[in-house]
Short mmCIF file of C-alpha atoms in Angstrom, two decimals:
data_model
loop_
_atom_site.label_atom_id
_atom_site.label_comp_id
_atom_site.label_asym_id
_atom_site.label_seq_id
_atom_site.Cartn_x
_atom_site.Cartn_y
_atom_site.Cartn_z
CA MET K 22 41.17 31.68 -8.18
CA GLU K 23 39.04 32.35 -5.08
CA LEU K 24 35.38 31.51 -5.01
CA ARG K 25 34.38 35.08 -4.37
CA GLU K 26 36.33 36.18 -7.48
CA SER K 27 34.55 33.49 -9.55
CA VAL K 28 31.17 34.75 -8.27
CA GLN K 29 32.02 38.39 -9.26
CA LEU K 30 33.18 37.38 -12.77
CA SER K 31 30.04 35.16 -13.21
CA LEU K 32 27.66 37.97 -12.08
CA ARG K 33 29.51 40.39 -14.57
CA ALA K 34 29.07 37.90 -17.36
CA ILE K 35 25.38 37.40 -16.51
CA ARG K 36 24.78 41.24 -16.44
CA GLU K 37 26.51 41.68 -19.86
CA HIS K 38 24.02 39.17 -21.34
CA GLY K 39 21.06 40.31 -19.21
CA LEU K 40 18.21 39.33 -21.61
CA ARG K 41 19.55 35.95 -22.40
CA SER K 42 20.28 35.24 -18.80
CA ALA K 43 16.77 36.47 -17.77
CA LEU K 44 15.11 34.10 -20.21
CA THR K 45 17.14 31.20 -18.97
CA VAL K 46 16.16 31.97 -15.38
CA VAL K 47 12.56 32.24 -16.48
CA GLY K 48 12.67 28.63 -17.67
CA ILE K 49 13.85 27.38 -14.26
CA THR K 50 11.34 29.67 -12.52
CA ILE K 51 8.30 28.29 -14.46
CA GLY K 52 9.28 24.69 -13.84
CA ILE K 53 9.78 25.06 -10.10
CA ALA K 54 6.77 27.31 -9.63
CA ALA K 55 4.54 24.79 -11.52
CA VAL K 56 5.83 21.95 -9.18
CA ILE K 57 5.35 24.01 -5.97
CA THR K 58 1.88 25.27 -7.08
CA PHE K 59 0.56 21.75 -7.77
CA VAL K 60 2.14 20.23 -4.67
CA THR K 61 0.67 23.07 -2.46
CA LEU K 62 -2.67 22.48 -4.10
CA GLY K 63 -2.47 18.78 -3.54
CA ALA K 64 -1.39 19.19 0.13
CA SER K 65 -4.31 21.66 0.65
CA LEU K 66 -6.87 19.31 -0.92
CA GLN K 67 -5.53 16.39 1.08
CA ALA K 68 -5.65 18.32 4.33
CA GLU K 69 -9.24 19.49 3.57
CA VAL K 70 -10.63 16.12 2.60
CA VAL K 71 -8.81 14.19 5.43
CA GLY K 72 -9.86 16.85 7.94
CA GLU K 73 -13.55 16.55 6.88
CA VAL K 74 -13.54 12.77 6.95
CA SER K 75 -11.61 12.22 10.19
CA GLY K 76 -12.60 15.43 12.08
CA ASP K 77 -15.69 14.54 14.08
CA ALA K 78 -16.33 11.10 12.51
CA PRO K 79 -18.02 8.56 14.82
CA PRO K 80 -16.27 5.21 15.61
CA GLU K 81 -17.73 3.55 12.59
CA MET K 82 -16.93 1.14 9.77
CA GLN K 83 -18.34 0.34 6.43
CA ALA K 84 -19.02 -3.29 5.38
CA THR K 85 -19.32 -4.03 1.64
CA VAL K 86 -18.88 -6.99 -0.67
CA GLY K 87 -17.16 -6.58 -4.03
CA PRO K 88 -14.22 -7.59 -6.30
CA GLU K 89 -10.89 -7.92 -4.38
CA GLY K 90 -9.18 -4.57 -4.12
CA GLN K 91 -12.36 -2.60 -4.98
CA GLN K 92 -14.37 -2.89 -1.84
CA GLY K 93 -14.78 -0.22 0.92
CA GLY K 94 -16.49 3.11 1.02
CA PRO K 95 -20.05 3.83 0.06
CA PRO K 96 -22.01 1.52 -2.28
CA GLY K 97 -20.83 1.76 -5.86
CA ALA K 98 -20.95 -0.08 -9.19
CA SER K 99 -18.65 -2.83 -7.90
CA THR K 100 -20.69 -3.77 -4.85
CA VAL K 101 -23.60 -6.23 -4.77
CA PRO K 102 -26.62 -6.49 -2.50
CA ALA K 103 -25.81 -9.42 -0.21
CA PHE K 104 -26.42 -8.40 3.46
CA THR K 105 -29.91 -9.59 4.60
CA GLU K 106 -32.09 -8.27 7.37
CA ARG K 107 -30.93 -11.34 9.39
CA ASP K 108 -27.28 -10.28 9.01
CA LEU K 109 -28.24 -6.83 10.11
CA GLU K 110 -29.83 -8.05 13.36
CA GLU K 111 -26.92 -10.48 14.05
CA ILE K 112 -24.32 -7.73 13.68
CA ARG K 113 -26.42 -5.51 15.93
CA SER K 114 -26.20 -8.24 18.65
CA LEU K 115 -22.37 -8.40 18.56
CA PRO K 116 -20.48 -7.04 21.63
CA ASP K 117 -19.64 -3.30 21.63
CA VAL K 118 -21.86 -2.63 18.58
CA GLU K 119 -23.98 0.49 19.17
CA ARG K 120 -25.95 0.25 15.96
CA ALA K 121 -25.78 -1.19 12.43
CA VAL K 122 -27.40 0.74 9.61
CA PRO K 123 -28.18 -0.54 6.11
CA GLN K 124 -27.59 1.47 2.90
CA GLY K 125 -29.04 0.75 -0.47
CA THR K 126 -29.58 2.48 -3.70
CA VAL K 127 -32.98 3.51 -5.19
CA GLN K 128 -32.79 4.40 -8.82
CA ILE K 129 -34.51 7.77 -9.73
CA ALA K 130 -34.89 9.45 -13.14
CA THR K 131 -36.02 12.87 -11.87
CA LEU K 132 -36.98 14.87 -8.85
CA GLN K 133 -39.97 17.28 -9.19
CA HIS K 134 -41.13 20.15 -7.03
CA GLU K 135 -43.62 22.88 -7.92
CA GLY K 136 -43.32 22.35 -11.63
CA ARG K 137 -39.48 22.22 -11.63
CA SER K 138 -37.87 18.89 -12.67
CA ILE K 139 -34.19 17.96 -12.05
CA ALA K 140 -32.53 14.89 -13.54
CA TRP K 141 -31.37 12.59 -10.72
CA GLU K 142 -29.44 9.24 -10.59
CA SER K 143 -30.29 7.69 -7.29
CA ALA K 144 -31.38 8.06 -3.66
CA THR K 145 -29.85 6.44 -0.66
CA ALA K 146 -32.21 4.12 1.17
CA THR K 147 -31.31 3.76 4.87
CA SER K 148 -32.83 3.73 8.37
CA PRO K 149 -33.36 6.54 10.85
CA GLY K 150 -30.16 5.49 12.75
CA PHE K 151 -28.05 6.70 9.87
CA PHE K 152 -28.69 10.34 11.07
CA ALA K 153 -27.76 9.74 14.72
CA ASP K 154 -24.35 11.50 14.36
CA ARG K 155 -25.44 14.08 11.74
CA GLN K 156 -26.59 17.63 12.27
CA PHE K 157 -29.87 19.11 10.69
CA GLU K 158 -30.39 22.58 9.43
CA ALA K 159 -34.16 22.06 9.94
CA GLY K 160 -36.38 19.09 10.76
CA GLY K 161 -35.13 15.61 11.58
CA PRO K 162 -34.89 12.01 10.43
CA PHE K 163 -37.67 10.22 8.63
CA GLU K 164 -39.69 7.31 9.93
CA GLN K 165 -39.74 3.77 8.63
CA GLY K 166 -42.91 3.02 6.72
CA ALA K 167 -43.59 6.65 5.78
CA ASN K 168 -43.32 8.45 2.42
CA GLU K 169 -40.73 10.86 3.70
CA VAL K 170 -37.38 12.08 2.54
CA VAL K 171 -34.30 13.78 4.05
CA ILE K 172 -32.17 15.99 1.90
CA ASN K 173 -28.91 17.89 2.42
CA GLY K 174 -28.47 21.61 1.96
CA GLU K 175 -26.84 21.23 -1.46
CA ALA K 176 -29.87 19.23 -2.84
CA ALA K 177 -32.35 21.83 -1.31
CA ALA K 178 -30.52 24.66 -3.07
CA LEU K 179 -30.95 23.17 -6.46
CA PHE K 180 -34.58 24.08 -6.46
CA ASP K 181 -36.03 27.59 -6.79
CA PRO K 182 -37.65 28.31 -4.36
CA GLU K 183 -35.33 26.19 -2.13
CA LEU K 184 -36.73 23.16 -0.67
CA GLU K 185 -37.88 23.35 2.93
CA VAL K 186 -39.23 21.00 5.61
CA GLY K 187 -42.91 20.26 4.80
CA ASP K 188 -42.53 20.50 1.03
CA THR K 189 -43.62 17.74 -1.23
CA LEU K 190 -41.06 16.13 -3.50
CA VAL K 191 -42.01 13.83 -6.36
CA LEU K 192 -39.57 10.99 -7.08
CA ARG K 193 -40.05 9.64 -10.62
CA SER K 194 -38.25 6.45 -11.45
CA GLY K 195 -40.03 5.75 -14.83
CA ALA K 196 -42.73 6.94 -17.17
CA ASN K 197 -45.54 5.55 -14.96
CA SER K 198 -43.67 5.15 -11.68
CA THR K 199 -43.85 8.12 -9.31
CA ARG K 200 -43.98 8.57 -5.59
CA GLU K 201 -44.69 11.65 -3.57
CA ALA K 202 -42.75 12.14 -0.34
CA THR K 203 -42.68 14.85 2.28
CA VAL K 204 -39.37 16.57 3.05
CA VAL K 205 -38.95 16.04 6.86
CA GLY K 206 -35.34 17.14 7.33
CA VAL K 207 -32.53 19.16 5.75
CA LEU K 208 -28.95 18.16 6.79
CA GLU K 209 -26.21 20.60 7.35
CA GLY K 210 -23.46 20.88 4.69
CA GLY K 211 -22.64 17.68 2.89
CA GLY K 212 -24.78 15.71 5.27
CA GLY K 213 -24.48 12.06 4.53
CA SER K 214 -21.61 12.46 2.12
CA PRO K 215 -18.72 10.13 2.88
CA PHE K 216 -16.37 13.08 2.43
CA GLY K 217 -17.74 15.30 5.10
CA ASP K 218 -18.92 18.74 4.10
CA ILE K 219 -17.96 18.44 0.46
CA ALA K 220 -20.94 19.65 -1.53
CA ILE K 221 -22.53 16.53 -3.01
CA PRO K 222 -26.31 16.92 -3.32
CA GLN K 223 -27.99 13.88 -1.78
CA VAL K 224 -31.47 12.52 -1.14
CA PHE K 225 -32.17 9.90 1.55
CA VAL K 226 -35.36 7.68 1.83
CA PRO K 227 -36.46 4.99 4.29
CA THR K 228 -35.89 1.47 3.28
CA ASP K 229 -39.55 0.86 3.93
CA PRO K 230 -41.34 1.50 1.62
CA PHE K 231 -38.81 2.69 -1.01
CA TYR K 232 -36.20 -0.10 -1.14
CA GLU K 233 -37.39 -3.11 -2.87
CA THR K 234 -34.32 -5.37 -3.55
CA THR K 235 -34.98 -8.73 -1.90
CA ALA K 236 -33.48 -12.24 -1.75
CA GLU K 237 -34.11 -15.48 0.10
CA SER K 238 -32.24 -15.86 3.32
CA PRO K 239 -30.21 -19.08 3.21
CA ALA K 240 -30.62 -19.47 6.97
CA THR K 241 -34.38 -18.84 7.34
CA GLY K 242 -35.72 -19.46 3.84
CA GLU K 243 -37.63 -16.13 4.03
CA SER K 244 -37.60 -13.37 1.45
CA GLN K 245 -35.76 -10.40 2.99
CA ARG K 246 -34.41 -7.08 1.89
CA VAL K 247 -30.73 -7.33 0.89
CA TYR K 248 -28.26 -4.43 1.00
CA PRO K 249 -24.95 -3.63 -0.70
CA SER K 250 -23.59 -1.87 2.34
CA LEU K 251 -23.82 -1.64 6.13
CA THR K 252 -22.53 1.05 8.43
CA VAL K 253 -21.55 -0.46 11.85
CA VAL K 254 -20.97 1.96 14.79
CA ALA K 255 -19.00 0.91 17.73
CA THR K 256 -19.72 2.04 21.32
CA ASP K 257 -16.38 3.93 21.45
CA TYR K 258 -13.09 4.38 19.57
CA GLU K 259 -11.24 1.82 21.64
CA SER K 260 -13.81 -0.90 20.59
CA VAL K 261 -13.30 -0.34 16.85
CA PRO K 262 -10.59 -3.00 16.30
CA SER K 263 -12.49 -5.69 18.22
CA VAL K 264 -15.79 -4.84 16.50
CA GLN K 265 -14.13 -4.85 13.14
CA SER K 266 -12.75 -8.29 13.86
CA ASP K 267 -16.05 -9.62 15.12
CA VAL K 268 -17.95 -8.28 12.10
CA GLU K 269 -15.39 -9.79 9.67
CA ALA K 270 -15.51 -13.22 11.50
CA TYR K 271 -19.38 -13.28 11.39
CA LEU K 272 -19.56 -12.33 7.70
CA ASP K 273 -17.02 -15.03 6.78
CA ASP K 274 -18.45 -17.86 8.85
CA GLU K 275 -22.16 -17.40 9.62
CA SER K 276 -23.80 -14.67 7.49
CA ASP K 277 -26.37 -15.05 4.76
CA ALA K 278 -24.11 -12.79 2.69
CA ALA K 279 -21.34 -15.43 2.59
CA SER K 280 -23.77 -17.60 0.57
CA LEU K 281 -25.41 -14.79 -1.53
CA LYS K 282 -22.25 -13.02 -2.66
CA PRO K 283 -20.52 -14.17 -5.97
CA ALA K 284 -17.66 -16.60 -5.34
CA GLU K 285 -15.01 -14.25 -6.64
CA TYR K 286 -16.22 -11.36 -4.40
CA GLU K 287 -14.78 -10.66 -0.94
CA PHE K 288 -15.95 -8.85 2.17
CA SER K 289 -14.42 -5.58 3.19
CA VAL K 290 -14.97 -3.97 6.64
CA GLN K 291 -13.29 -0.58 6.43
CA THR K 292 -12.77 1.77 9.30
CA ASN K 293 -12.71 5.59 8.96
CA GLU K 294 -8.98 5.48 9.65
CA GLU K 295 -8.45 3.14 6.72
CA LEU K 296 -10.61 5.28 4.49
CA VAL K 297 -8.58 8.35 5.41
CA ASP K 298 -5.36 6.42 4.59
CA GLN K 299 -6.84 5.36 1.29
CA ILE K 300 -7.88 8.95 0.41
CA ARG K 301 -4.49 10.28 1.33
CA GLU K 302 -2.80 7.63 -0.86
CA VAL K 303 -4.97 8.54 -3.80
CA ILE K 304 -4.48 12.24 -3.48
CA SER K 305 -0.73 11.83 -2.96
CA THR K 306 -0.47 9.73 -6.14
CA PHE K 307 -2.42 12.31 -8.13
CA THR K 308 -0.26 15.14 -6.74
CA GLY K 309 2.90 13.28 -7.61
CA PHE K 310 1.63 12.61 -11.10
CA VAL K 311 0.85 16.21 -11.79
CA ALA K 312 4.10 17.39 -10.23
CA GLY K 313 5.85 14.89 -12.47
CA ILE K 314 4.40 16.59 -15.51
CA ALA K 315 5.45 19.95 -14.22
CA VAL K 316 9.04 18.59 -13.88
CA ILE K 317 9.20 18.62 -17.70
CA SER K 318 9.43 22.40 -17.47
CA LEU K 319 12.56 21.91 -15.30
CA ILE K 320 14.07 19.79 -17.97
CA VAL K 321 13.41 22.64 -20.50
CA GLY K 322 15.04 25.03 -18.11
CA ALA K 323 18.16 22.86 -17.81
CA VAL K 324 18.41 22.79 -21.55
CA GLY K 325 18.25 26.57 -21.49
CA ILE K 326 21.12 26.83 -19.04
CA ALA K 327 23.22 24.33 -20.97
CA ASN K 328 22.60 26.29 -24.07
CA ILE K 329 23.51 29.64 -22.72
CA MET K 330 26.65 28.25 -21.15
CA LEU K 331 27.77 26.69 -24.39
CA VAL K 332 27.21 29.94 -26.23
CA SER K 333 29.08 31.76 -23.44
CA VAL K 334 32.09 29.40 -23.80
CA THR K 335 32.13 30.01 -27.58
CA GLU K 336 31.83 33.84 -27.15
CA ARG K 337 34.52 34.00 -24.43
CA THR K 338 37.12 31.67 -25.99
CA ARG K 339 39.65 34.51 -26.33
CA GLU K 340 38.98 35.59 -22.72
CA ILE K 341 39.53 32.05 -21.55
CA GLY K 342 42.84 31.99 -23.50
CA ILE K 343 44.04 35.14 -21.78
CA MET K 344 43.10 33.83 -18.39
CA LYS K 345 45.12 30.64 -19.00
CA ALA K 346 48.05 32.69 -20.52
CA VAL K 347 48.38 34.66 -17.26
CA GLY K 348 48.32 31.56 -15.07
CA ALA K 349 44.72 30.39 -14.64
CA ARG K 350 44.41 26.70 -14.16
CA ARG K 351 41.83 24.28 -15.65
CA ARG K 352 40.01 24.03 -12.34
CA ASP K 353 39.77 27.90 -12.17
CA VAL K 354 38.08 27.98 -15.52
CA LEU K 355 35.90 25.06 -14.56
CA GLN K 356 34.92 26.75 -11.34
CA LEU K 357 34.11 30.02 -13.09
CA PHE K 358 31.65 28.57 -15.53
CA LEU K 359 30.11 26.23 -12.99
CA VAL K 360 29.57 29.04 -10.56
CA GLU K 361 27.74 30.99 -13.48
CA ALA K 362 25.38 28.09 -14.12
CA ILE K 363 24.70 27.61 -10.48
CA VAL K 364 23.89 31.32 -10.01
CA LEU K 365 21.41 31.04 -12.78
CA GLY K 366 19.88 27.86 -11.32
CA LEU K 367 19.74 29.33 -7.83
CA ALA K 368 18.04 32.57 -9.06
CA GLY K 369 15.42 30.53 -10.89
CA ALA K 370 14.90 28.30 -7.80
CA VAL K 371 14.29 31.36 -5.47
CA LEU K 372 12.00 33.16 -7.96
CA GLY K 373 10.17 29.79 -8.68
CA THR K 374 9.55 29.22 -5.03
CA LEU K 375 8.07 32.73 -4.60
CA VAL K 376 5.93 32.47 -7.68
CA GLY K 377 4.89 28.89 -6.69
CA LEU K 378 3.77 30.09 -3.26
CA ALA K 379 1.69 32.89 -4.94
CA GLY K 380 0.29 30.31 -7.41
CA GLY K 381 -0.67 27.93 -4.64
CA TYR K 382 -2.39 30.71 -2.73
CA VAL K 383 -4.45 31.80 -5.74
CA ALA K 384 -5.35 28.20 -6.59
CA THR K 385 -6.54 27.34 -3.04
CA ASP K 386 -8.33 30.63 -2.69
CA TYR K 387 -10.12 30.04 -5.91
CA LEU K 388 -11.22 26.49 -4.81
CA ASP K 389 -12.00 27.72 -1.35
CA LEU K 390 -9.50 25.48 0.41
CA SER K 391 -7.44 26.22 3.46
CA LEU K 392 -3.86 26.91 2.31
CA THR K 393 -1.49 24.04 3.46
CA PHE K 394 2.24 24.11 2.58
CA ALA K 395 4.63 21.31 1.90
CA PRO K 396 7.86 22.90 3.29
CA GLU K 397 10.02 19.94 2.19
CA TRP K 398 9.24 20.92 -1.32
CA PHE K 399 10.55 24.41 -0.86
CA ALA K 400 13.99 23.11 0.17
CA ALA K 401 13.75 20.70 -2.69
CA ALA K 402 13.23 23.57 -5.07
CA VAL K 403 16.38 25.21 -4.07
CA VAL K 404 18.35 21.82 -4.27
CA VAL K 405 16.78 21.18 -7.67
CA GLY K 406 17.61 24.68 -8.94
CA VAL K 407 21.27 24.38 -7.93
CA GLY K 408 21.41 20.77 -9.17
CA VAL K 409 19.96 21.76 -12.58
CA GLY K 410 22.62 24.47 -12.70
CA VAL K 411 25.46 22.06 -11.91
CA LEU K 412 24.27 19.40 -14.35
CA ALA K 413 23.52 21.78 -17.21
CA GLY K 414 26.75 23.71 -16.74
CA LEU K 415 29.06 20.72 -16.14
CA TYR K 416 29.78 19.91 -19.81
CA PRO K 417 30.19 23.56 -21.00
CA ALA K 418 32.45 24.26 -18.01
CA TRP K 419 34.45 21.18 -18.77
CA ASN K 420 34.70 22.16 -22.38
CA ALA K 421 35.86 25.62 -21.40
CA ALA K 422 38.53 24.17 -19.15
CA ARG K 423 39.92 22.12 -22.15
CA VAL K 424 40.40 25.20 -24.42
CA ASP K 425 43.96 25.51 -25.62
CA PRO K 426 45.27 28.98 -24.73
CA ILE K 427 47.37 29.31 -27.96
CA ASP K 428 44.38 28.46 -30.18
CA ALA K 429 42.16 30.78 -28.02
CA LEU K 430 44.49 33.78 -28.37
CA ARG K 431 44.42 33.39 -32.14
CA ARG K 432 40.65 33.60 -32.21
CA GLU K 433 39.28 36.96 -33.18
#
């Protein structure tokens, strides 16, 4: 039997059981559409985040100290204050270092402005150099030693009326602990967020007078401010590897932080490129996990194809007997039922791809992300659809090929 004839007979059988065949195709369609939707969403999210982080980022790196495997990025729960003012000055004096900026955390309970109070967790204490590569909607950096704050646009929008340069903001950290500060700058977009323009409301304050975490410098014996994180900026991108190496060597061999950090903690000097790779890996893992869950729908679809093919074999036993009686071979019967299963799988794959593209578009549009496709998944969808059809139809087709023509002709 020619392949074309097998396709024609398969299409006729599918049409004769239209509703059942359609429901089987829907099972495959849903599975593949779910996978493509989630993969498209993951690719779009990855492109957005990576683009924001790496787009116009300066040649900088983040130095932190924390448990092995948990360092890097902005200060978090796992980091400890260990970098002294002496460490800061020594790093600033290293070759090809343009500037080194400290970052610490100031705990805040609420922010208050004109009678409106908003619960807050913390403000970032830093120096004016932190804002050298950042754009302001209005105003500019604060000065050290002044009761001033810088906020980003997302934080300003939380208040009604919206905070503006010159407004007074009250930072309350306890029942009897408040400090008034003047808003001197509003950053564009996400401002100081480590993820570019992603909307994370943030408040920045000068280390002097807001940051009060101190420790005794092992080298000088003086009490100095200690920070959980330092941002080191190289003079250019070509100097990043050498600066990273010099900073790591200093921290390991000569720094106060080497003595102040817990013995089980380690230093991390992470560049923007390494941060981008880390973000990409996390998002890819998450996307793969979600897509894996969606694959369960494909398994359900495969079971549907196997079911309809088994039923089809039972219903068409007499037809199979007649085909064999007039000369059809086992491989002809096997081919006929395999083609039918493949057609169902292929139809589900094509429809699933189209629905998945539409779902990805709707999801990215809803989340305000730029649509980014993962073309390899579209080809994989067709391969999976055909593969599901083959695997699910293999046993029923083999079962049909083994039908005894005499027994089949006896069946009513």
